[in-house]
Amino acid sequence: MVKEIFKKTIYNRIAQYERCHPVSYCKSQWENKTGKVNKLYIAYRWLHLLAVATIFFLSIVEYGKATNNIIYYLKWPVFLTNWALTALLAQAIMAAYLVTVAFSTTRSNIGSNNSKNGRLRIWIKVYSIVHSTAVVIAIGVSFVYWIFIYNPEVHELDLLNYLVHGANSIIMLIDFLLVGHPFKLAHSIYPLSLIFIYTIFNYFYYQFGGTDRKGNAYIYKVMDWRYPTKCLTFSLAGHVLVCVIYALLWLIFLGKRKLSIAFRLSSLKVTTNDLSATAPNSVSLV
């Protein structure tokens, strides 16, 4: 009984809000959803990829860090910040690919099930998951870093620090406001899963004697497994933070969708009024 009520009310309402044509994944929220993919949006997607790839590369090479210790570089994958950067790069690559392929595909074919566009639909589904994960984790990582991890006595306020703990979130927030595809509430399970997997990884990394780049017996001081209760509490708080961020972004998604619809309707009315006003003049000229 409760399940049926939920399905008929809340679930159906959410599905209605999130319903869209696949072409929405190849267009901006603020443009008409008919017609071909906008060249300006394609340019934006490639600039977005370039920006994310640049940050990713600078992080890999540890730009501005002077060290010859190869172990220092090999520990790049153990940090959650870099997991987030990897997700950012993955979604940027997929988004650029999608709009580029869609540019040569008609609107009706994007939603079709032929072999080529069937693969495109799979890309869309994967991209939707990765994008939802990337934007939430990027914001979460930046928030946690500056509130709980950053220590002026330990961490340098250099360009790389600002890029991987600030610019990444700004880039994804801008992208979130621009993209025309839905931000699905059900996809909240994916950033939550990523945080859970990282917590497990963090624990086993400690158990097998892993250290941070300075030889400390932890990756992050706030996740020191010599104090398991503190770690589990912090991990639980991280999961709650992901839920809060996701909920806020979903509300913003609803707001921007309503705003864009109102904007397009307003533009349509203005265009209609202009046509009505010029119609008599056109007749008289004939």
Tab-separated table of C-alpha atoms in Angstrom:
chain	number	residue	atom	x	y	z
A	1	MET	CA	0.000	0.000	0.000
A	2	VAL	CA	2.697	2.455	1.032
A	3	LYS	CA	4.794	1.412	-1.962
A	4	GLU	CA	1.914	2.092	-4.352
A	5	ILE	CA	1.254	5.498	-2.822
A	6	PHE	CA	4.940	6.378	-3.092
A	7	LYS	CA	5.067	5.252	-6.714
A	8	LYS	CA	1.924	7.157	-7.707
A	9	THR	CA	2.858	10.369	-5.946
A	10	ILE	CA	6.495	11.071	-5.158
A	11	TYR	CA	8.164	8.710	-7.648
A	12	ASN	CA	5.970	9.740	-10.580
A	13	ARG	CA	6.380	13.420	-9.757
A	14	ILE	CA	10.180	13.102	-9.642
A	15	ALA	CA	10.165	11.131	-12.909
A	16	GLN	CA	8.082	13.884	-14.492
A	17	TYR	CA	10.552	16.558	-13.397
A	18	GLU	CA	13.517	14.567	-14.710
A	19	ARG	CA	12.001	13.398	-18.000
A	20	CYS	CA	13.729	14.703	-21.113
A	21	HIS	CA	14.659	13.842	-24.690
A	22	PRO	CA	18.200	12.441	-25.116
A	23	VAL	CA	19.083	15.542	-27.146
A	24	SER	CA	19.065	17.491	-23.861
A	25	TYR	CA	22.426	15.885	-23.080
A	26	CYS	CA	23.881	17.671	-26.089
A	27	LYS	CA	22.432	21.127	-25.494
A	28	SER	CA	22.557	23.915	-22.969
A	29	GLN	CA	19.725	24.482	-20.527
A	30	TRP	CA	19.346	27.977	-21.917
A	31	GLU	CA	18.841	27.203	-25.598
A	32	ASN	CA	16.015	25.826	-27.688
A	33	LYS	CA	15.918	22.038	-27.576
A	34	THR	CA	14.980	21.783	-31.261
A	35	GLY	CA	17.389	21.962	-34.171
A	36	LYS	CA	21.024	20.920	-34.410
A	37	VAL	CA	23.576	21.104	-31.656
A	38	ASN	CA	24.799	24.666	-31.227
A	39	LYS	CA	28.377	25.270	-32.365
A	40	LEU	CA	28.949	27.602	-29.424
A	41	TYR	CA	27.952	24.821	-27.047
A	42	ILE	CA	30.352	22.442	-28.789
A	43	ALA	CA	33.103	25.040	-28.355
A	44	TYR	CA	32.205	25.365	-24.674
A	45	ARG	CA	32.363	21.608	-24.160
A	46	TRP	CA	35.854	21.418	-25.649
A	47	LEU	CA	37.016	24.435	-23.628
A	48	HIS	CA	35.599	22.741	-20.544
A	49	LEU	CA	37.575	19.600	-21.404
A	50	LEU	CA	40.724	21.650	-21.978
A	51	ALA	CA	40.380	23.363	-18.587
A	52	VAL	CA	39.758	20.112	-16.709
A	53	ALA	CA	42.531	18.271	-18.572
A	54	THR	CA	44.968	21.087	-17.765
A	55	ILE	CA	44.188	20.891	-14.045
A	56	PHE	CA	44.437	17.101	-14.190
A	57	PHE	CA	47.836	17.246	-15.910
A	58	LEU	CA	49.206	19.871	-13.505
A	59	SER	CA	48.062	17.681	-10.627
A	60	ILE	CA	49.737	14.586	-12.088
A	61	VAL	CA	53.090	16.354	-12.505
A	62	GLU	CA	52.638	18.166	-9.169
A	63	TYR	CA	53.196	21.557	-10.756
A	64	GLY	CA	55.290	23.823	-8.566
A	65	LYS	CA	56.584	21.013	-6.354
A	66	ALA	CA	60.340	20.500	-6.460
A	67	THR	CA	61.091	16.870	-5.640
A	68	ASN	CA	63.011	14.014	-7.225
A	69	ASN	CA	61.344	11.366	-5.084
A	70	ILE	CA	59.441	9.043	-7.434
A	71	ILE	CA	57.398	7.673	-4.514
A	72	TYR	CA	55.997	11.169	-4.026
A	73	TYR	CA	54.440	11.027	-7.503
A	74	LEU	CA	53.339	7.397	-7.220
A	75	LYS	CA	51.120	8.311	-4.267
A	76	TRP	CA	48.963	10.562	-6.453
A	77	PRO	CA	46.126	7.981	-6.710
A	78	VAL	CA	45.621	7.623	-2.942
A	79	PHE	CA	44.054	11.062	-2.483
A	80	LEU	CA	40.303	11.575	-2.801
A	81	THR	CA	40.968	14.914	-4.479
A	82	ASN	CA	42.547	13.047	-7.367
A	83	TRP	CA	39.691	10.549	-7.544
A	84	ALA	CA	37.458	13.585	-7.989
A	85	LEU	CA	39.748	15.000	-10.693
A	86	THR	CA	39.583	11.681	-12.536
A	87	ALA	CA	35.779	11.792	-12.462
A	88	LEU	CA	35.879	15.392	-13.718
A	89	LEU	CA	38.127	14.448	-16.615
A	90	ALA	CA	35.987	11.421	-17.506
A	91	GLN	CA	32.761	13.437	-17.673
A	92	ALA	CA	34.471	16.203	-19.648
A	93	ILE	CA	35.728	13.718	-22.250
A	94	MET	CA	32.328	12.052	-22.560
A	95	ALA	CA	30.491	15.376	-22.822
A	96	ALA	CA	32.799	16.639	-25.581
A	97	TYR	CA	32.397	13.356	-27.441
A	98	LEU	CA	28.605	13.406	-27.120
A	99	VAL	CA	28.083	16.908	-28.491
A	100	THR	CA	30.585	16.360	-31.292
A	101	VAL	CA	28.892	13.152	-32.442
A	102	ALA	CA	25.410	14.614	-31.945
A	103	PHE	CA	26.294	17.577	-34.152
A	104	SER	CA	26.216	15.281	-37.176
A	105	THR	CA	23.110	13.428	-35.990
A	106	THR	CA	19.495	14.528	-36.341
A	107	ARG	CA	17.378	15.058	-33.238
A	108	SER	CA	15.158	12.058	-33.955
A	109	ASN	CA	18.129	9.768	-34.568
A	110	ILE	CA	19.701	10.581	-31.189
A	111	GLY	CA	16.802	8.827	-29.527
A	112	SER	CA	16.701	5.917	-31.984
A	113	ASN	CA	17.912	2.384	-31.367
A	114	ASN	CA	20.085	1.792	-34.429
A	115	SER	CA	23.596	0.526	-33.739
A	116	LYS	CA	25.388	3.882	-33.866
A	117	ASN	CA	22.873	5.850	-31.861
A	118	GLY	CA	22.286	2.898	-29.564
A	119	ARG	CA	25.907	3.304	-28.509
A	120	LEU	CA	25.302	7.032	-28.151
A	121	ARG	CA	22.449	6.351	-25.741
A	122	ILE	CA	24.754	4.131	-23.675
A	123	TRP	CA	27.304	6.958	-23.581
A	124	ILE	CA	24.529	9.281	-22.414
A	125	LYS	CA	23.583	6.972	-19.541
A	126	VAL	CA	27.191	6.549	-18.422
A	127	TYR	CA	27.910	10.260	-18.793
A	128	SER	CA	24.845	11.138	-16.715
A	129	ILE	CA	26.120	8.969	-13.861
A	130	VAL	CA	29.697	10.239	-14.040
A	131	HIS	CA	28.609	13.881	-14.316
A	132	SER	CA	26.324	13.595	-11.283
A	133	THR	CA	29.144	11.996	-9.320
A	134	ALA	CA	31.791	14.479	-10.453
A	135	VAL	CA	29.913	17.667	-9.615
A	136	VAL	CA	28.946	16.460	-6.129
A	137	ILE	CA	32.375	15.065	-5.251
A	138	ALA	CA	34.152	18.174	-6.575
A	139	ILE	CA	32.095	20.444	-4.335
A	140	GLY	CA	32.373	18.065	-1.390
A	141	VAL	CA	36.149	17.721	-1.695
A	142	SER	CA	36.637	21.490	-1.810
A	143	PHE	CA	34.352	22.032	1.184
A	144	VAL	CA	36.005	19.352	3.318
A	145	TYR	CA	39.514	20.425	2.345
A	146	TRP	CA	39.162	24.086	3.292
A	147	ILE	CA	37.101	23.426	6.435
A	148	PHE	CA	38.712	20.298	7.901
A	149	ILE	CA	42.013	19.492	6.179
A	150	TYR	CA	43.817	22.674	5.180
A	151	ASN	CA	46.567	23.613	7.615
A	152	PRO	CA	48.618	26.743	6.795
A	153	GLU	CA	51.602	25.197	8.558
A	154	VAL	CA	51.511	22.141	6.307
A	155	HIS	CA	49.811	23.059	3.037
A	156	GLU	CA	51.046	25.682	0.593
A	157	LEU	CA	48.640	28.187	-0.915
A	158	ASP	CA	50.098	27.802	-4.383
A	159	LEU	CA	48.454	27.715	-7.804
A	160	LEU	CA	47.992	23.951	-7.805
A	161	ASN	CA	46.232	23.997	-4.445
A	162	TYR	CA	43.750	26.591	-5.673
A	163	LEU	CA	43.186	24.671	-8.900
A	164	VAL	CA	42.484	21.242	-7.389
A	165	HIS	CA	40.565	22.497	-4.351
A	166	GLY	CA	38.777	25.518	-5.780
A	167	ALA	CA	38.805	25.916	-9.537
A	168	ASN	CA	37.562	22.348	-9.965
A	169	SER	CA	34.377	23.128	-8.020
A	170	ILE	CA	33.836	26.448	-9.788
A	171	ILE	CA	34.218	24.786	-13.195
A	172	MET	CA	31.715	22.077	-12.293
A	173	LEU	CA	29.214	24.538	-10.804
A	174	ILE	CA	29.306	26.613	-13.986
A	175	ASP	CA	28.883	23.445	-16.019
A	176	PHE	CA	26.002	22.314	-13.817
A	177	LEU	CA	24.178	25.587	-14.449
A	178	LEU	CA	24.769	25.391	-18.207
A	179	VAL	CA	23.976	21.777	-19.078
A	180	GLY	CA	20.485	20.988	-20.325
A	181	HIS	CA	20.173	17.411	-19.120
A	182	PRO	CA	18.464	16.333	-15.882
A	183	PHE	CA	20.214	15.851	-12.567
A	184	LYS	CA	18.610	12.591	-11.506
A	185	LEU	CA	17.859	12.106	-7.830
A	186	ALA	CA	18.344	8.339	-8.111
A	187	HIS	CA	21.950	8.902	-9.179
A	188	SER	CA	22.801	10.093	-5.670
A	189	ILE	CA	23.746	6.482	-4.958
A	190	TYR	CA	26.867	6.859	-7.116
A	191	PRO	CA	28.730	9.642	-5.255
A	192	LEU	CA	27.696	7.936	-2.021
A	193	SER	CA	29.164	4.685	-3.322
A	194	LEU	CA	32.372	6.455	-4.309
A	195	ILE	CA	32.780	7.881	-0.805
A	196	PHE	CA	32.068	4.461	0.703
A	197	ILE	CA	34.613	2.765	-1.582
A	198	TYR	CA	37.211	5.410	-0.764
A	199	THR	CA	36.634	4.881	2.960
A	200	ILE	CA	37.256	1.139	2.528
A	201	PHE	CA	40.341	1.848	0.424
A	202	ASN	CA	41.598	4.343	2.999
A	203	TYR	CA	41.231	1.765	5.760
A	204	PHE	CA	43.068	-1.026	3.930
A	205	TYR	CA	45.756	1.411	2.787
A	206	TYR	CA	46.440	2.118	6.456
A	207	GLN	CA	46.318	-1.569	7.402
A	208	PHE	CA	48.951	-2.419	4.792
A	209	GLY	CA	51.288	0.277	6.074
A	210	GLY	CA	50.462	3.030	3.602
A	211	THR	CA	51.549	6.569	4.381
A	212	ASP	CA	51.022	10.044	3.027
A	213	ARG	CA	53.725	11.896	1.106
A	214	LYS	CA	55.426	12.953	4.331
A	215	GLY	CA	55.542	9.499	5.868
A	216	ASN	CA	52.590	9.912	8.221
A	217	ALA	CA	50.505	6.814	8.928
A	218	TYR	CA	47.449	8.297	7.247
A	219	ILE	CA	46.420	9.922	3.992
A	220	TYR	CA	44.465	12.674	5.701
A	221	LYS	CA	44.941	13.532	9.363
A	222	VAL	CA	41.176	13.567	9.879
A	223	MET	CA	41.148	9.930	8.706
A	224	ASP	CA	43.775	8.504	11.049
A	225	TRP	CA	42.717	4.881	11.604
A	226	ARG	CA	44.620	4.710	14.870
A	227	TYR	CA	41.450	6.423	16.071
A	228	PRO	CA	38.747	4.318	14.368
A	229	THR	CA	35.770	5.965	16.077
A	230	LYS	CA	36.882	9.366	14.846
A	231	CYS	CA	37.401	7.987	11.333
A	232	LEU	CA	34.018	6.302	11.156
A	233	THR	CA	32.309	9.432	12.461
A	234	PHE	CA	34.065	11.565	9.877
A	235	SER	CA	33.191	9.083	7.123
A	236	LEU	CA	29.541	9.074	8.169
A	237	ALA	CA	29.549	12.869	8.161
A	238	GLY	CA	31.024	12.743	4.652
A	239	HIS	CA	28.154	10.577	3.459
A	240	VAL	CA	25.659	12.985	5.014
A	241	LEU	CA	27.440	15.898	3.329
A	242	VAL	CA	27.104	14.177	-0.047
A	243	CYS	CA	23.358	13.773	0.547
A	244	VAL	CA	23.010	17.448	1.473
A	245	ILE	CA	25.003	18.644	-1.544
A	246	TYR	CA	23.052	16.367	-3.865
A	247	ALA	CA	19.706	17.549	-2.500
A	248	LEU	CA	20.695	21.206	-2.883
A	249	LEU	CA	21.902	20.643	-6.441
A	250	TRP	CA	18.686	18.821	-7.305
A	251	LEU	CA	16.653	21.788	-6.065
A	252	ILE	CA	18.862	24.117	-8.107
A	253	PHE	CA	18.282	21.842	-11.106
A	254	LEU	CA	14.511	22.200	-10.673
A	255	GLY	CA	14.857	25.946	-10.314
A	256	LYS	CA	17.035	26.441	-13.380
A	257	ARG	CA	14.732	24.241	-15.470
A	258	LYS	CA	11.664	26.295	-14.502
A	259	LEU	CA	13.585	29.513	-15.082
A	260	SER	CA	14.755	28.415	-18.526
A	261	ILE	CA	11.221	27.398	-19.528
A	262	ALA	CA	9.891	30.763	-18.370
A	263	PHE	CA	12.689	32.519	-20.259
A	264	ARG	CA	11.942	30.659	-23.498
A	265	LEU	CA	8.189	31.268	-23.160
A	266	SER	CA	8.856	34.957	-22.608
A	267	SER	CA	11.081	35.071	-25.691
A	268	LEU	CA	8.414	33.256	-27.696
A	269	LYS	CA	5.757	35.785	-26.649
A	270	VAL	CA	8.010	38.678	-27.620
A	271	THR	CA	8.668	37.090	-31.008
A	272	THR	CA	4.954	36.444	-31.541
A	273	ASN	CA	4.080	40.029	-30.635
A	274	ASP	CA	6.744	41.351	-32.990
A	275	LEU	CA	5.371	39.234	-35.825
A	276	SER	CA	1.834	40.416	-35.105
A	277	ALA	CA	2.953	44.031	-35.074
A	278	THR	CA	4.783	43.768	-38.393
A	279	ALA	CA	2.139	41.671	-40.158
A	280	PRO	CA	-0.071	44.620	-41.335
A	281	ASN	CA	2.952	46.445	-42.716
A	282	SER	CA	3.942	43.355	-44.635
A	283	VAL	CA	0.474	43.110	-46.171
A	284	SER	CA	0.430	46.762	-47.173
A	285	LEU	CA	3.759	46.397	-48.911
A	286	VAL	CA	2.387	43.573	-50.996
